[in-house]
mmCIF file of C-alpha atoms in Angstrom:
data_model
loop_
_atom_site.group_PDB
_atom_site.id
_atom_site.type_symbol
_atom_site.label_atom_id
_atom_site.label_comp_id
_atom_site.label_asym_id
_atom_site.label_seq_id
_atom_site.Cartn_x
_atom_site.Cartn_y
_atom_site.Cartn_z
ATOM 1 C CA UNK Q 73 35.798 33.458 16.013
ATOM 2 C CA UNK Q 74 33.632 33.770 19.249
ATOM 3 C CA UNK Q 75 35.361 35.368 22.304
ATOM 4 C CA UNK Q 76 34.609 33.829 25.982
ATOM 5 C CA UNK Q 77 31.045 33.972 27.105
ATOM 6 C CA UNK Q 78 29.818 35.025 24.367
ATOM 7 C CA UNK Q 79 27.484 33.966 22.253
ATOM 8 C CA UNK Q 80 26.368 33.041 18.173
ATOM 9 C CA UNK Q 81 22.614 32.404 16.736
ATOM 10 C CA UNK Q 82 21.326 31.420 13.471
ATOM 11 C CA UNK Q 83 17.215 31.601 13.434
ATOM 12 C CA UNK Q 84 14.784 29.801 11.444
ATOM 13 C CA UNK Q 85 11.562 31.075 11.113
ATOM 14 C CA UNK Q 86 8.064 28.808 9.730
ATOM 15 C CA UNK Q 87 4.857 28.468 9.405
ATOM 16 C CA UNK Q 88 3.276 25.345 11.539
ATOM 17 C CA UNK Q 89 2.349 22.853 12.095
ATOM 18 C CA UNK Q 90 4.524 20.295 10.361
ATOM 19 C CA UNK Q 91 7.859 18.453 10.827
ATOM 20 C CA UNK Q 92 11.452 20.455 10.930
ATOM 21 C CA UNK Q 93 14.879 18.448 10.271
ATOM 22 C CA UNK Q 94 17.982 19.382 10.646
ATOM 23 C CA UNK Q 95 21.642 18.061 11.336
ATOM 24 C CA UNK Q 96 24.168 19.382 13.485
ATOM 25 C CA UNK Q 97 27.755 18.645 15.071
ATOM 26 C CA UNK Q 98 29.638 20.184 17.992
ATOM 27 C CA UNK Q 99 33.283 21.439 18.488
ATOM 28 C CA UNK Q 100 33.848 22.355 21.839
ATOM 29 C CA UNK Q 101 35.048 22.258 24.952
ATOM 30 C CA UNK Q 102 32.664 18.962 26.390
ATOM 31 C CA UNK Q 103 30.099 20.173 29.176
ATOM 32 C CA UNK Q 104 31.432 23.802 28.661
ATOM 33 C CA UNK Q 105 30.722 25.022 25.686
ATOM 34 C CA UNK Q 106 27.182 24.112 24.045
ATOM 35 C CA UNK Q 107 25.658 24.603 21.315
ATOM 36 C CA UNK Q 108 21.562 24.902 21.969
ATOM 37 C CA UNK Q 109 18.510 24.717 20.121
ATOM 38 C CA UNK Q 110 15.371 26.656 20.985
ATOM 39 C CA UNK Q 111 11.814 26.093 19.788
ATOM 40 C CA UNK Q 112 9.590 29.143 19.916
ATOM 41 C CA UNK Q 113 12.274 30.127 23.039
ATOM 42 C CA UNK Q 114 12.263 27.254 25.068
ATOM 43 C CA UNK Q 115 15.275 25.207 24.986
ATOM 44 C CA UNK Q 116 14.557 22.120 23.702
ATOM 45 C CA UNK Q 117 17.849 20.196 22.931
ATOM 46 C CA UNK Q 118 21.694 20.194 23.174
ATOM 47 C CA UNK Q 119 25.218 19.188 22.616
ATOM 48 C CA UNK Q 120 28.431 19.682 23.384
ATOM 49 C CA UNK Q 121 32.436 17.971 22.934
ATOM 50 C CA UNK Q 122 33.470 16.964 19.667
ATOM 51 C CA UNK Q 123 32.141 14.715 17.401
ATOM 52 C CA UNK Q 124 33.358 13.069 14.207
ATOM 53 C CA UNK Q 125 29.859 13.031 12.381
ATOM 54 C CA UNK Q 126 26.559 15.161 11.931
ATOM 55 C CA UNK Q 127 23.905 14.035 14.028
ATOM 56 C CA UNK Q 128 20.350 14.071 12.975
ATOM 57 C CA UNK Q 129 17.163 16.353 15.078
ATOM 58 C CA UNK Q 130 13.534 15.966 13.565
ATOM 59 C CA UNK Q 131 11.340 17.678 15.812
ATOM 60 C CA UNK Q 132 7.139 17.662 15.064
ATOM 61 C CA UNK Q 133 5.288 20.786 15.542
ATOM 62 C CA UNK Q 134 1.336 20.429 16.015
ATOM 63 C CA UNK Q 135 0.114 23.837 16.479
ATOM 64 C CA UNK Q 136 -0.319 26.235 13.585
ATOM 65 C CA UNK Q 137 0.951 29.910 13.597
ATOM 66 C CA UNK Q 138 3.994 31.436 13.818
ATOM 67 C CA UNK Q 139 7.422 29.305 14.784
ATOM 68 C CA UNK Q 140 10.381 30.251 15.448
ATOM 69 C CA UNK Q 141 13.570 28.010 15.927
ATOM 70 C CA UNK Q 142 17.231 29.468 16.659
ATOM 71 C CA UNK Q 143 20.088 27.616 17.563
ATOM 72 C CA UNK Q 144 23.248 29.307 20.005
ATOM 73 C CA UNK Q 145 26.597 28.303 20.218
ATOM 74 C CA UNK Q 146 27.175 29.817 24.269
ATOM 75 C CA UNK Q 147 31.148 29.548 25.086
ATOM 76 C CA UNK Q 148 32.036 29.490 28.813
ATOM 77 C CA UNK Q 149 34.818 32.039 30.297
ATOM 78 C CA UNK Q 150 37.988 30.061 29.274
ATOM 79 C CA UNK Q 151 38.945 27.451 27.028
ATOM 80 C CA UNK Q 152 39.321 26.326 23.483
ATOM 81 C CA UNK Q 153 38.727 23.381 22.755
ATOM 82 C CA UNK Q 154 38.255 22.001 18.796
ATOM 83 C CA UNK Q 155 36.722 23.898 16.076
ATOM 84 C CA UNK Q 156 35.066 25.906 18.955
ATOM 85 C CA UNK Q 157 31.881 25.808 16.839
ATOM 86 C CA UNK Q 158 28.295 24.342 16.335
ATOM 87 C CA UNK Q 159 27.646 23.414 12.986
ATOM 88 C CA UNK Q 160 24.507 23.184 11.547
ATOM 89 C CA UNK Q 161 22.902 21.709 8.051
ATOM 90 C CA UNK Q 162 20.603 20.521 6.177
ATOM 91 C CA UNK Q 163 17.725 22.637 7.582
ATOM 92 C CA UNK Q 164 14.665 21.431 6.103
ATOM 93 C CA UNK Q 165 10.371 22.261 6.936
ATOM 94 C CA UNK Q 166 7.851 19.659 6.018
ATOM 95 C CA UNK Q 167 4.372 21.497 5.973
ATOM 96 C CA UNK Q 168 1.769 19.063 7.361
ATOM 97 C CA UNK Q 169 -1.040 18.713 4.593
ATOM 98 C CA UNK Q 170 -3.744 16.889 3.895
ATOM 99 C CA UNK Q 171 -4.248 13.181 1.766
ATOM 100 C CA UNK Q 172 -7.624 12.192 0.851
ATOM 101 C CA UNK Q 173 -7.593 9.059 -0.136
ATOM 102 C CA UNK Q 174 -10.929 7.718 -2.585
ATOM 103 C CA UNK Q 175 -11.396 4.085 -2.976
ATOM 104 C CA UNK Q 176 -13.367 4.984 -6.031
ATOM 105 C CA UNK Q 177 -15.896 2.119 -5.172
ATOM 106 C CA UNK Q 178 -14.882 0.260 -2.539
ATOM 107 C CA UNK Q 179 -14.365 1.354 1.097
ATOM 108 C CA UNK Q 180 -12.010 1.685 2.951
ATOM 109 C CA UNK Q 181 -12.408 1.183 7.174
ATOM 110 C CA UNK Q 182 -16.386 1.320 5.675
ATOM 111 C CA UNK Q 183 -15.978 4.711 4.395
ATOM 112 C CA UNK Q 184 -15.863 5.730 1.311
ATOM 113 C CA UNK Q 185 -12.962 8.652 1.811
ATOM 114 C CA UNK Q 186 -10.643 9.018 4.041
ATOM 115 C CA UNK Q 187 -8.321 12.028 5.029
ATOM 116 C CA UNK Q 188 -5.064 11.454 6.171
ATOM 117 C CA UNK Q 189 -1.863 13.721 7.136
ATOM 118 C CA UNK Q 190 1.583 13.874 5.529
ATOM 119 C CA UNK Q 191 4.328 15.982 6.058
ATOM 120 C CA UNK Q 192 5.474 17.792 2.410
ATOM 121 C CA UNK Q 193 8.079 16.422 0.415
ATOM 122 C CA UNK Q 194 9.096 13.358 2.993
ATOM 123 C CA UNK Q 195 8.618 9.494 1.301
ATOM 124 C CA UNK Q 196 5.105 7.762 1.456
ATOM 125 C CA UNK Q 197 6.909 5.102 4.090
ATOM 126 C CA UNK Q 198 5.968 1.006 3.781
ATOM 127 C CA UNK Q 199 2.186 0.824 4.979
ATOM 128 C CA UNK Q 200 1.272 3.941 4.811
ATOM 129 C CA UNK Q 201 -1.197 4.311 2.340
ATOM 130 C CA UNK Q 202 -4.405 1.964 3.775
ATOM 131 C CA UNK Q 203 -5.907 -0.897 1.566
ATOM 132 C CA UNK Q 204 -9.372 -0.611 0.713
ATOM 133 C CA UNK Q 205 -11.879 -3.268 -0.255
ATOM 134 C CA UNK Q 206 -14.255 -3.921 -2.517
ATOM 135 C CA UNK Q 207 -16.038 -7.591 -3.216
ATOM 136 C CA UNK Q 208 -15.368 -9.044 -6.963
ATOM 137 C CA UNK Q 209 -12.236 -6.299 -7.743
ATOM 138 C CA UNK Q 210 -9.023 -6.392 -7.017
ATOM 139 C CA UNK Q 211 -7.031 -3.573 -5.524
ATOM 140 C CA UNK Q 212 -4.475 -2.156 -7.991
ATOM 141 C CA UNK Q 213 -3.572 0.946 -6.148
ATOM 142 C CA UNK Q 214 -3.388 4.099 -5.268
ATOM 143 C CA UNK Q 215 -2.967 6.635 -8.321
ATOM 144 C CA UNK Q 216 -3.476 10.288 -9.075
ATOM 145 C CA UNK Q 217 -6.155 9.994 -11.313
ATOM 146 C CA UNK Q 218 -10.048 8.488 -11.037
ATOM 147 C CA UNK Q 219 -8.892 5.881 -14.344
ATOM 148 C CA UNK Q 220 -5.579 6.385 -15.797
ATOM 149 C CA UNK Q 221 -2.864 9.070 -14.056
ATOM 150 C CA UNK Q 222 0.238 7.870 -12.372
ATOM 151 C CA UNK Q 223 0.599 5.256 -9.774
ATOM 152 C CA UNK Q 224 1.559 6.136 -5.965
ATOM 153 C CA UNK Q 225 3.516 3.584 -4.173
ATOM 154 C CA UNK Q 226 5.469 3.269 -0.964
ATOM 155 C CA UNK Q 227 8.679 5.657 -1.809
ATOM 156 C CA UNK Q 228 6.586 8.587 -3.061
ATOM 157 C CA UNK Q 229 7.290 11.951 -2.359
ATOM 158 C CA UNK Q 230 4.327 13.352 -0.794
ATOM 159 C CA UNK Q 231 2.601 16.898 -2.639
ATOM 160 C CA UNK Q 232 3.607 20.260 -1.138
ATOM 161 C CA UNK Q 233 0.086 21.294 -0.944
ATOM 162 C CA UNK Q 234 -1.267 17.339 -0.766
ATOM 163 C CA UNK Q 235 -4.284 16.159 -2.996
ATOM 164 C CA UNK Q 236 -6.382 13.546 -3.540
ATOM 165 C CA UNK Q 237 -5.621 9.453 -4.659
ATOM 166 C CA UNK Q 238 -7.903 6.831 -6.293
ATOM 167 C CA UNK Q 239 -8.217 4.145 -5.582
ATOM 168 C CA UNK Q 240 -7.807 1.239 -9.126
ATOM 169 C CA UNK Q 241 -9.701 -2.200 -9.443
ATOM 170 C CA UNK Q 242 -9.256 -5.004 -11.021
ATOM 171 C CA UNK Q 243 -12.531 -6.852 -11.997
ATOM 172 C CA UNK Q 244 -11.920 -10.373 -10.493
ATOM 173 C CA UNK Q 245 -14.062 -13.308 -12.475
ATOM 174 C CA UNK Q 246 -13.605 -16.772 -11.239
ATOM 175 C CA UNK Q 247 -12.318 -19.064 -13.565
ATOM 176 C CA UNK Q 248 -15.044 -21.426 -13.711
ATOM 177 C CA UNK Q 249 -17.609 -19.706 -14.135
ATOM 178 C CA UNK Q 250 -16.581 -17.380 -16.541
ATOM 179 C CA UNK Q 251 -15.958 -20.889 -18.553
ATOM 180 C CA UNK Q 252 -19.783 -21.569 -17.618
ATOM 181 C CA UNK Q 253 -21.022 -18.771 -17.810
ATOM 182 C CA UNK Q 254 -22.334 -17.784 -21.887
ATOM 183 C CA UNK Q 255 -20.710 -14.761 -23.382
ATOM 184 C CA UNK Q 256 -18.552 -14.007 -20.097
ATOM 185 C CA UNK Q 257 -15.313 -16.443 -21.602
ATOM 186 C CA UNK Q 258 -15.037 -16.545 -25.136
ATOM 187 C CA UNK Q 259 -12.522 -19.260 -26.773
ATOM 188 C CA UNK Q 260 -10.830 -18.704 -30.470
ATOM 189 C CA UNK Q 261 -8.897 -20.094 -31.906
ATOM 190 C CA UNK Q 262 -6.424 -20.744 -35.292
ATOM 191 C CA UNK Q 263 -3.777 -22.807 -37.179
ATOM 192 C CA UNK Q 264 -4.096 -26.504 -38.660
ATOM 193 C CA UNK Q 265 -5.185 -28.328 -35.263
ATOM 194 C CA UNK Q 266 -9.034 -30.625 -35.650
ATOM 195 C CA UNK Q 267 -11.134 -28.348 -33.703
ATOM 196 C CA UNK Q 268 -14.613 -30.068 -32.599
ATOM 197 C CA UNK Q 269 -17.678 -27.042 -32.555
ATOM 198 C CA UNK Q 270 -20.079 -26.835 -30.207
ATOM 199 C CA UNK Q 271 -23.384 -24.317 -30.871
ATOM 200 C CA UNK Q 272 -24.398 -25.323 -26.792
ATOM 201 C CA UNK Q 273 -22.487 -25.986 -23.140
ATOM 202 C CA UNK Q 274 -24.147 -27.395 -19.908
ATOM 203 C CA UNK Q 275 -22.361 -27.791 -16.691
ATOM 204 C CA UNK Q 276 -22.742 -31.270 -13.774
ATOM 205 C CA UNK Q 277 -21.269 -28.565 -11.277
ATOM 206 C CA UNK Q 278 -18.010 -30.484 -11.627
ATOM 207 C CA UNK Q 279 -15.985 -29.358 -14.472
ATOM 208 C CA UNK Q 280 -15.878 -25.679 -15.834
ATOM 209 C CA UNK Q 281 -15.439 -26.782 -19.158
ATOM 210 C CA UNK Q 282 -15.495 -30.622 -21.286
ATOM 211 C CA UNK Q 283 -15.106 -31.049 -24.566
ATOM 212 C CA UNK Q 284 -18.149 -32.606 -26.814
ATOM 213 C CA UNK Q 285 -17.982 -36.120 -28.034
#
């Protein structure tokens, strides 16, 4: 328990850039006893009063080097209210890491690869990953390897050291061209149904396939 006009502190040191997340809840004399949050010695936020729930705070830092976060609980000279404390929990530091998106034969805004920054340990939000294009192919998603590997979708966790994601593609074949083109689409038969054999095919530009007769 703190004495009147006293201060207690919690210090957390990291290396940036990155994102700090924490939750805090005051139980103090409103407007007199304060929970204070400092970033590199500069007051960044404060909280006071009695709260039944925790408030989450996110604090991004873009500069590199050492950073010091400090939480202070500072009392005035009189009066005790509530539990007379500041509660801080769920402190987490998420470094900014680079993720390379390799279009693997396609393009992303005209480039074969792009590099985006993400906070390690957090989830990839909806729309966070770019969508590449490739003529004649359908984009099948991002994967951990150029072939095979694990799929990377919305809700995946950003790797702690970043990484490289690879686009996978599905070859798109026009059905009419597939049926008209020799060797593109092969039909096999089985069972007891009667079939007429054809040794050649032709197209009039309208029908993709036509039975013999």
